[in-house]
Short mmCIF file of C-alpha atoms and ligand atoms in Angstrom, two decimals:
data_model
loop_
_atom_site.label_atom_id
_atom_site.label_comp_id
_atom_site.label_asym_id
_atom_site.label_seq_id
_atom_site.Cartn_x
_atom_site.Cartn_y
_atom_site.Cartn_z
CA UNK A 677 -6.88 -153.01 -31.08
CA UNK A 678 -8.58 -155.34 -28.91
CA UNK A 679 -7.44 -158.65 -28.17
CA UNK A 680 -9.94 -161.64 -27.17
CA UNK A 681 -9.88 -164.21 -24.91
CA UNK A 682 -9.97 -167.60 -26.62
CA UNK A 683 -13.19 -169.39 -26.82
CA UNK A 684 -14.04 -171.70 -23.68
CA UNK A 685 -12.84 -174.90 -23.52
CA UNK A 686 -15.24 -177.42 -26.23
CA UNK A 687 -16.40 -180.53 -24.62
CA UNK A 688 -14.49 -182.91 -26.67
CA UNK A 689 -10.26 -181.94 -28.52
CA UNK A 690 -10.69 -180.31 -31.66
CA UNK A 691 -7.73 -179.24 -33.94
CA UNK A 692 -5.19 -176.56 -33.57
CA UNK A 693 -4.77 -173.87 -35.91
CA UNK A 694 -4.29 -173.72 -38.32
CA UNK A 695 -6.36 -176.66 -38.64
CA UNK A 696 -5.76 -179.79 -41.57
CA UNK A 697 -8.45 -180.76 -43.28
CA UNK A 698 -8.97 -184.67 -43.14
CA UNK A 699 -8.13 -186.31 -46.40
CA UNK A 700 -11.47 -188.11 -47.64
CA UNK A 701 -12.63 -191.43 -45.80
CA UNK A 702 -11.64 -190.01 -42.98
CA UNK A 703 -13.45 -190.99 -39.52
CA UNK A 704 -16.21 -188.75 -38.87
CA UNK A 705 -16.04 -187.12 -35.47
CA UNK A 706 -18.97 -188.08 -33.29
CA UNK A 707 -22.23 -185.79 -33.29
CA UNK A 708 -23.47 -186.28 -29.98
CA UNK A 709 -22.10 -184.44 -27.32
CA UNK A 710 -22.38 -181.02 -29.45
CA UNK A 711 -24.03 -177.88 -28.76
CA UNK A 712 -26.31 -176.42 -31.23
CA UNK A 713 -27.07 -172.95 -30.47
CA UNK A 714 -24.59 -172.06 -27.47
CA UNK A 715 -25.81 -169.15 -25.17
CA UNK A 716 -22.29 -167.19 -24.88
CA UNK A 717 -24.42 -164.18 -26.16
CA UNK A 718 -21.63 -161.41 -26.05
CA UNK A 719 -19.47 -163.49 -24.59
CA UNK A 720 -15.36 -163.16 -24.17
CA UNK A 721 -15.21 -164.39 -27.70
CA UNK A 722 -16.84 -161.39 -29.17
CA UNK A 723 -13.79 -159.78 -30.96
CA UNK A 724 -13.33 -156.36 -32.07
CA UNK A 725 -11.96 -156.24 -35.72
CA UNK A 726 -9.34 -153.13 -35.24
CA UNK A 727 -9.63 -149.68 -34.70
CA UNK A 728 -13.00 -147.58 -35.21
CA UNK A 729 -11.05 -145.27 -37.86
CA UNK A 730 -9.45 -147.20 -40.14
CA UNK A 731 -5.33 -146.07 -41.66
CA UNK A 732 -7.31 -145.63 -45.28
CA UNK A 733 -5.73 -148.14 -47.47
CA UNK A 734 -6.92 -147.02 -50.81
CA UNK A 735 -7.84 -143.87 -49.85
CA UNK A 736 -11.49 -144.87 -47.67
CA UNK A 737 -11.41 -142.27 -45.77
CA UNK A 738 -10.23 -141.04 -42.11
CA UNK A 739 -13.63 -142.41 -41.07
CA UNK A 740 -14.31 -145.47 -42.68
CA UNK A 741 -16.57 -146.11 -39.39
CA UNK A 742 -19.05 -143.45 -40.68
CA UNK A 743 -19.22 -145.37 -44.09
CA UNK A 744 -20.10 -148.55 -42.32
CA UNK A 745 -22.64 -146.79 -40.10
CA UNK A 746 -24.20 -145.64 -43.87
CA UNK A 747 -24.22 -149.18 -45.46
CA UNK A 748 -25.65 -150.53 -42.15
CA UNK A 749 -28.60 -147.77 -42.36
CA UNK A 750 -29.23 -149.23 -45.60
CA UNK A 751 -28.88 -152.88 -45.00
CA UNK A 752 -31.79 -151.99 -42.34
CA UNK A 753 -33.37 -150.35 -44.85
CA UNK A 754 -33.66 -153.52 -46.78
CA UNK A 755 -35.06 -155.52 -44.28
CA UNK A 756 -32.10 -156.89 -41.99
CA UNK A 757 -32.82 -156.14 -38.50
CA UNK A 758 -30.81 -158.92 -36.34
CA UNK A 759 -28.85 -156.87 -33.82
CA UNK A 760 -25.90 -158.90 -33.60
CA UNK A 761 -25.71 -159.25 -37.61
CA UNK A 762 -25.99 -155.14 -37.94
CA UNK A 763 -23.25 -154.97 -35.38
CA UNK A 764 -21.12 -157.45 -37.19
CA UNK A 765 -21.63 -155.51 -40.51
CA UNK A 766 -20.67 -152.72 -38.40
CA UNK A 767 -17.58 -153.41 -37.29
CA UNK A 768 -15.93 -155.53 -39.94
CA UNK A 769 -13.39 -153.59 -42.30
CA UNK A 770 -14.45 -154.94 -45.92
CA UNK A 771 -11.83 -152.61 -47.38
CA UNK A 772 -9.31 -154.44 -45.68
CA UNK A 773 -10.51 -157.37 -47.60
CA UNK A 774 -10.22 -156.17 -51.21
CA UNK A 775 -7.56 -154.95 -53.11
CA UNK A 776 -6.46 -151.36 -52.58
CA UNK A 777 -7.46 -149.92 -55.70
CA UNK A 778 -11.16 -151.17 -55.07
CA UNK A 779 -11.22 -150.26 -51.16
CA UNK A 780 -13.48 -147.10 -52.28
CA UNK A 781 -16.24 -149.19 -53.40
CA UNK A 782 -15.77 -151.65 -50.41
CA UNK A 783 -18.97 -150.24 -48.84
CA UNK A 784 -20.99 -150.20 -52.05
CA UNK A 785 -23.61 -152.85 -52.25
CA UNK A 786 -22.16 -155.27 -54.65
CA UNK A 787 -19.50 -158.03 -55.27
CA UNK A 788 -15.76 -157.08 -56.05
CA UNK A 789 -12.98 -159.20 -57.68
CA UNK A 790 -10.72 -160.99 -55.29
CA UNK A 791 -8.33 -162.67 -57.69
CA UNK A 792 -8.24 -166.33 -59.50
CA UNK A 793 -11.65 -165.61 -61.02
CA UNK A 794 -13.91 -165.12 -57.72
CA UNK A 795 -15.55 -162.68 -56.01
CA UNK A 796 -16.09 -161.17 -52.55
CA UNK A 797 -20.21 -161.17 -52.06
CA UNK A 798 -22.31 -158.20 -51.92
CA UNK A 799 -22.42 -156.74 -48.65
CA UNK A 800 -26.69 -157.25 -48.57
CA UNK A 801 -26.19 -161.08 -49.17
CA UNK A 802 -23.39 -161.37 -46.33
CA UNK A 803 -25.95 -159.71 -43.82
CA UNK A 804 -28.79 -162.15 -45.87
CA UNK A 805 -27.51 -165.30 -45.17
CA UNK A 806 -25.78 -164.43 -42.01
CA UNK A 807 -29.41 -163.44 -40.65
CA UNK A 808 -30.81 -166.44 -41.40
CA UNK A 809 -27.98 -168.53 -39.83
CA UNK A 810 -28.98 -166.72 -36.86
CA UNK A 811 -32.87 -166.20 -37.13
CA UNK A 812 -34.44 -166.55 -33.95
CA UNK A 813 -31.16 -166.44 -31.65
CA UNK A 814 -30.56 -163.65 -29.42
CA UNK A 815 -27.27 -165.53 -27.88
CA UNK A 816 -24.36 -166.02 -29.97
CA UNK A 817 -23.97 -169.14 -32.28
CA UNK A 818 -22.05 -172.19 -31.27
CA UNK A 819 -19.73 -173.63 -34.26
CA UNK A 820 -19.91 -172.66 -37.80
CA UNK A 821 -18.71 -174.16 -40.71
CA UNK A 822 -18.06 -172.07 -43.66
CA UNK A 823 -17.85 -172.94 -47.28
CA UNK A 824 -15.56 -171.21 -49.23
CA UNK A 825 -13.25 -168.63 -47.08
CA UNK A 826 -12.38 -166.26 -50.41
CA UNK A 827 -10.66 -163.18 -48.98
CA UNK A 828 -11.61 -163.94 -45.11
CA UNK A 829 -14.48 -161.38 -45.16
CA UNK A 830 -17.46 -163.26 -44.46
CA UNK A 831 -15.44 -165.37 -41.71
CA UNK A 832 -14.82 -162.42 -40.10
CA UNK A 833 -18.44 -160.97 -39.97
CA UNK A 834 -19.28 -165.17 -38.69
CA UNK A 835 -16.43 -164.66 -36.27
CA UNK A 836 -18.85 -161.85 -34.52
CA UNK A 837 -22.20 -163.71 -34.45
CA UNK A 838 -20.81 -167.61 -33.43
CA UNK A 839 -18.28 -168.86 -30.96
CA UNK A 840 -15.92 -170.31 -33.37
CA UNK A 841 -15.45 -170.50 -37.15
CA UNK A 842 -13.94 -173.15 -39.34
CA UNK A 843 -13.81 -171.76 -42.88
CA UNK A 844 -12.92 -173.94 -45.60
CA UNK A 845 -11.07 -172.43 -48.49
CA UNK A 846 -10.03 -175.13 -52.23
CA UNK A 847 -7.68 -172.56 -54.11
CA UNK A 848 -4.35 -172.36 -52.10
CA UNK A 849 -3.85 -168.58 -53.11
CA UNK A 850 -7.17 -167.01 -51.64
CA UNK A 851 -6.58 -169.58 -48.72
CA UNK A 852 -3.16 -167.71 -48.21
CA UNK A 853 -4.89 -164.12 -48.97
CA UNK A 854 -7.58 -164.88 -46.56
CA UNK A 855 -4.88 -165.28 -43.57
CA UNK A 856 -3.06 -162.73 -44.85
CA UNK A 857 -6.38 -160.51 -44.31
CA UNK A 858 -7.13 -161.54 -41.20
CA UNK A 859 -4.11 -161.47 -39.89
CA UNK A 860 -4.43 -158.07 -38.19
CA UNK A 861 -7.64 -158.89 -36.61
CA UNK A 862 -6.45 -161.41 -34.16
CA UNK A 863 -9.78 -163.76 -34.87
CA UNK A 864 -8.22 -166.48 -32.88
CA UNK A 865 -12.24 -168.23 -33.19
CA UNK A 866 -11.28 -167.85 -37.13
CA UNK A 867 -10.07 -171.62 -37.95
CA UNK A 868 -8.69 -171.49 -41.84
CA UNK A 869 -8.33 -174.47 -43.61
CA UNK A 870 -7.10 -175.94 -47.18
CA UNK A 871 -9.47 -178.28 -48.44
CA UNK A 872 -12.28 -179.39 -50.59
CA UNK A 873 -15.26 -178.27 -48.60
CA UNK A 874 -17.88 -180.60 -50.59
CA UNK A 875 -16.22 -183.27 -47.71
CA UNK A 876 -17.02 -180.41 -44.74
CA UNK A 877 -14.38 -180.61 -42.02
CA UNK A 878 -16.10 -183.69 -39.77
CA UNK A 879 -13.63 -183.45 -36.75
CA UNK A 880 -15.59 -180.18 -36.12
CA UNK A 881 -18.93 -181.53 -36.63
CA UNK A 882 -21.75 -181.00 -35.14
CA UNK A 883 -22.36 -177.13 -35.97
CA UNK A 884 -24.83 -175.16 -35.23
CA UNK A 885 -24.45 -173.37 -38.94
CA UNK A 886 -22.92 -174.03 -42.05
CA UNK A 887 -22.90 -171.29 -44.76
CA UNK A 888 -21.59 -171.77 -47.86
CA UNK A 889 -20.25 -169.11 -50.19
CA UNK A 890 -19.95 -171.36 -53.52
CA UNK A 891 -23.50 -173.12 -55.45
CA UNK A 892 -23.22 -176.40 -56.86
CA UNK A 893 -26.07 -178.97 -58.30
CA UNK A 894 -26.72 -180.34 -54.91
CA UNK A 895 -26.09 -179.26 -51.04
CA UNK A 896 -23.40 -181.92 -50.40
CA UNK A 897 -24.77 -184.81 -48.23
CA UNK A 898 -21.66 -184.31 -45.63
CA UNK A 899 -22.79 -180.95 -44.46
CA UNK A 900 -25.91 -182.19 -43.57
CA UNK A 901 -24.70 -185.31 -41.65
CA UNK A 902 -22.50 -182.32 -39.77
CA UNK A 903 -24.99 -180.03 -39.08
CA UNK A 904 -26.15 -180.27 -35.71
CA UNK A 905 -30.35 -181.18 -34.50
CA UNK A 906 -31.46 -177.57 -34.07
CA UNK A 907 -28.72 -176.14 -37.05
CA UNK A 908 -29.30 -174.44 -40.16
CA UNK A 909 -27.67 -174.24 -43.18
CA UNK A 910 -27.67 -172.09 -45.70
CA UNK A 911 -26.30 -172.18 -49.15
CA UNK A 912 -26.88 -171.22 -52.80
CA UNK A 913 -28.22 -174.39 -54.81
CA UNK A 914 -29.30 -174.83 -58.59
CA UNK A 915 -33.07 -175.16 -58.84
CA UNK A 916 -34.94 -176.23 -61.38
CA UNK A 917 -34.70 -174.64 -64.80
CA UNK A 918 -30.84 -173.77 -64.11
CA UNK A 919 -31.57 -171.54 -61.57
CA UNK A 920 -29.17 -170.99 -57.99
CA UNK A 921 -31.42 -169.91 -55.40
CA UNK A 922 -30.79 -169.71 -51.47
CA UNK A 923 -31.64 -173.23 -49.70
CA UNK A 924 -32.19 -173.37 -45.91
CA UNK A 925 -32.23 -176.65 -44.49
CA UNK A 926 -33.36 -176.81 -40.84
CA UNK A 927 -32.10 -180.11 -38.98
CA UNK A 928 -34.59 -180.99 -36.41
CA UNK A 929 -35.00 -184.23 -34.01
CA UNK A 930 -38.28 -185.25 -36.78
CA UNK A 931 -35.74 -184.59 -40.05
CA UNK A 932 -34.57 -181.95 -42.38
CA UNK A 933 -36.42 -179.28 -43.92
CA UNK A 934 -35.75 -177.64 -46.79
CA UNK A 935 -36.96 -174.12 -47.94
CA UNK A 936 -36.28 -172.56 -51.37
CA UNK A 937 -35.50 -169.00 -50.98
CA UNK A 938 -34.79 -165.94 -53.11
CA UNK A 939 -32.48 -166.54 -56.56
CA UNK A 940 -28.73 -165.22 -56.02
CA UNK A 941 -25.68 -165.54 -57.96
CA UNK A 942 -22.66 -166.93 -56.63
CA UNK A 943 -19.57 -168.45 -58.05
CA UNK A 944 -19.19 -172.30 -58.61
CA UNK A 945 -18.85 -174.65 -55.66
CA UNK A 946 -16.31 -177.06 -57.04
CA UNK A 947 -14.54 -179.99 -56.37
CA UNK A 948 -10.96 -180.86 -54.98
CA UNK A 949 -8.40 -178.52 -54.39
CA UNK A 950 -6.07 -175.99 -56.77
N1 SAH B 1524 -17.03 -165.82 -48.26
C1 SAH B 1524 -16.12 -165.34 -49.25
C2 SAH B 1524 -16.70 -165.47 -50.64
C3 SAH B 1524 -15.75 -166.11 -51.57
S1 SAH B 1524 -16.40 -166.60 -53.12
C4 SAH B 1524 -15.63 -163.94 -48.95
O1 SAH B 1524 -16.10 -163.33 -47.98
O2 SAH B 1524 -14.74 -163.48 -49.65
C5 SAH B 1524 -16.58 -168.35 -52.88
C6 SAH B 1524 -15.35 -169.13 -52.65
O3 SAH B 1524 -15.72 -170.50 -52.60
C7 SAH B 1524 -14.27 -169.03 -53.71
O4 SAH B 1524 -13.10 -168.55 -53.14
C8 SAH B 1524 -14.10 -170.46 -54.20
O5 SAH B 1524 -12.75 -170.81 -54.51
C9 SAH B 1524 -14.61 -171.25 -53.02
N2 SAH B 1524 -15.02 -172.63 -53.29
C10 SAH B 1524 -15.70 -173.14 -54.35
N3 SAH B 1524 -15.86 -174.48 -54.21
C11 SAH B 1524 -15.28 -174.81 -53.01
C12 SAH B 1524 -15.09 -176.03 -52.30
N4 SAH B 1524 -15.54 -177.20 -52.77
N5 SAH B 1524 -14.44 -176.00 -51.13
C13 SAH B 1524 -13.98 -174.83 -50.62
N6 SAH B 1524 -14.10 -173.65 -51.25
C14 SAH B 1524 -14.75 -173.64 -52.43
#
């Protein structure tokens, strides 16, 4: 396995890991100084997620590379084309993220149980919404902020595309799975933290993305004040008629713009910790 060199050094202290979240009424850390979309495209923080053939847990397969080359062939087929996002999808192990007796549908294009009542996303709206986040870049992102860690599997697809991740995760269980899971990876840009992420994590602010896994009522206002000018953010939403659909929201120097997407289906962004 290949290790990575840590990220470069960020312009301003940020926290160890693991990271605490701040409890709320916390100070905000400052937004200026940040850096939106950084340019370390490929850069020393680009990690490699374990060996090509993987020790088939759950019987995948000698070659669960070959499976991953499949499902990427068909997440082009449906329309994702971002190079960096296909090479993500690549190279991240889902079956290492889901319980052994499911790791033979790991590859299959649809959401699996992860324990305490949620679910691991669909492999087409990991590649979705990590596209969007980065739409238009050709270098690698600068700080994300994810929204609901679950199992660790979307952080570690994030961990490939931006330069660090802070991944927020309210049920103490999946919190410990997800470092459990990513354990073996060695993602030392993978920050996991305990936490209501309705507050975001401020004393990483600004960031360049924030995805969120979990659709509430409303896109909390904090991730918005923490997004940086030039971010996007992208999370499921309820719409009118008690619909979720997938927001963007586009910070930009002249304000924030919103854009109403596709419907989706994802579990319940909710508040405070368990
Ligand atoms: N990205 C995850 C998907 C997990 S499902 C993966 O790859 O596995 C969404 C997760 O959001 C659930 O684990 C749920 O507990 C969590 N969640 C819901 N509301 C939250 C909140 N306010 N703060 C943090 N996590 C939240």
């Amino acid at each position: 396995m290949k290790r990575h060199t840590p990220p470069a050094p960020a312009p301003r202290p940020r926290p160890g890991f693991p990271a605490r979240l701040p409890t709320a009424g916390s100070p905000a850390a400052s937004s200026s100084g940040g850096q939106p979309r950084s340019a370390l495209a490929g850069g020393p923080g680009r990690a490699a997620p374990g060996p090509a053939v993987a020790s088939s847990p759950g019987g995948v397969g000698m070659d669960s590379q070959a499976v991953r080359s499949a499902m990427v062939r068909r997440l082009q087929a449906q329309g994702v084309s971002h190079p960096a996002v296909l090479a993500a999808m690549g190279a991240v192990e889902r079956h290492r993220f889901v319980d052994t007796a499911l790791a033979g549908q790991a590859y299959e294009d649809t959401s699996l149980p992860i324990g305490l009542a949620q679910t691991i996303s669909k492999p087409s709206v990991v590649a979705r919404m990590v596209e969007l986040i980065c739409q238009g870049r050709s270098e690698r992102l600068g700080r994300v902020l994810e929204i609901g860690t679950g199992c660790g599997y979307q952080a570690a697809v994030l961990s490939h595309v931006s330069r660090e991740v802070y991944t927020i995760e309210r049920l103490r269980g999946l919190h410990e799975k997800a470092r459990e899971n990513l354990r073996p990876f060695r993602l030392s840009n993978v920050h996991l933290l305990f936490g209501d992420g309705m507050l975001g994590f401020a004393q990483g602010a600004p960031y360049a993305a924030i995805i969120a896994a979990a659709g509430g009522e409303d896109i909390p206002a904090a991730w918005v004040e923490q997004l940086a000018v030039g971010g996007r953010l992208v999370a499921p939403a309820h719409t009118v008629a008690g619909r979720q659909n997938l927001v963007v929201i586009d910070k930009t120097a002249a304000g924030v713009q919103h854009t109403v997407l596709e419907a989706v289906h994802f579990v319940p962004l909710k508040s405070g910790v368990a």
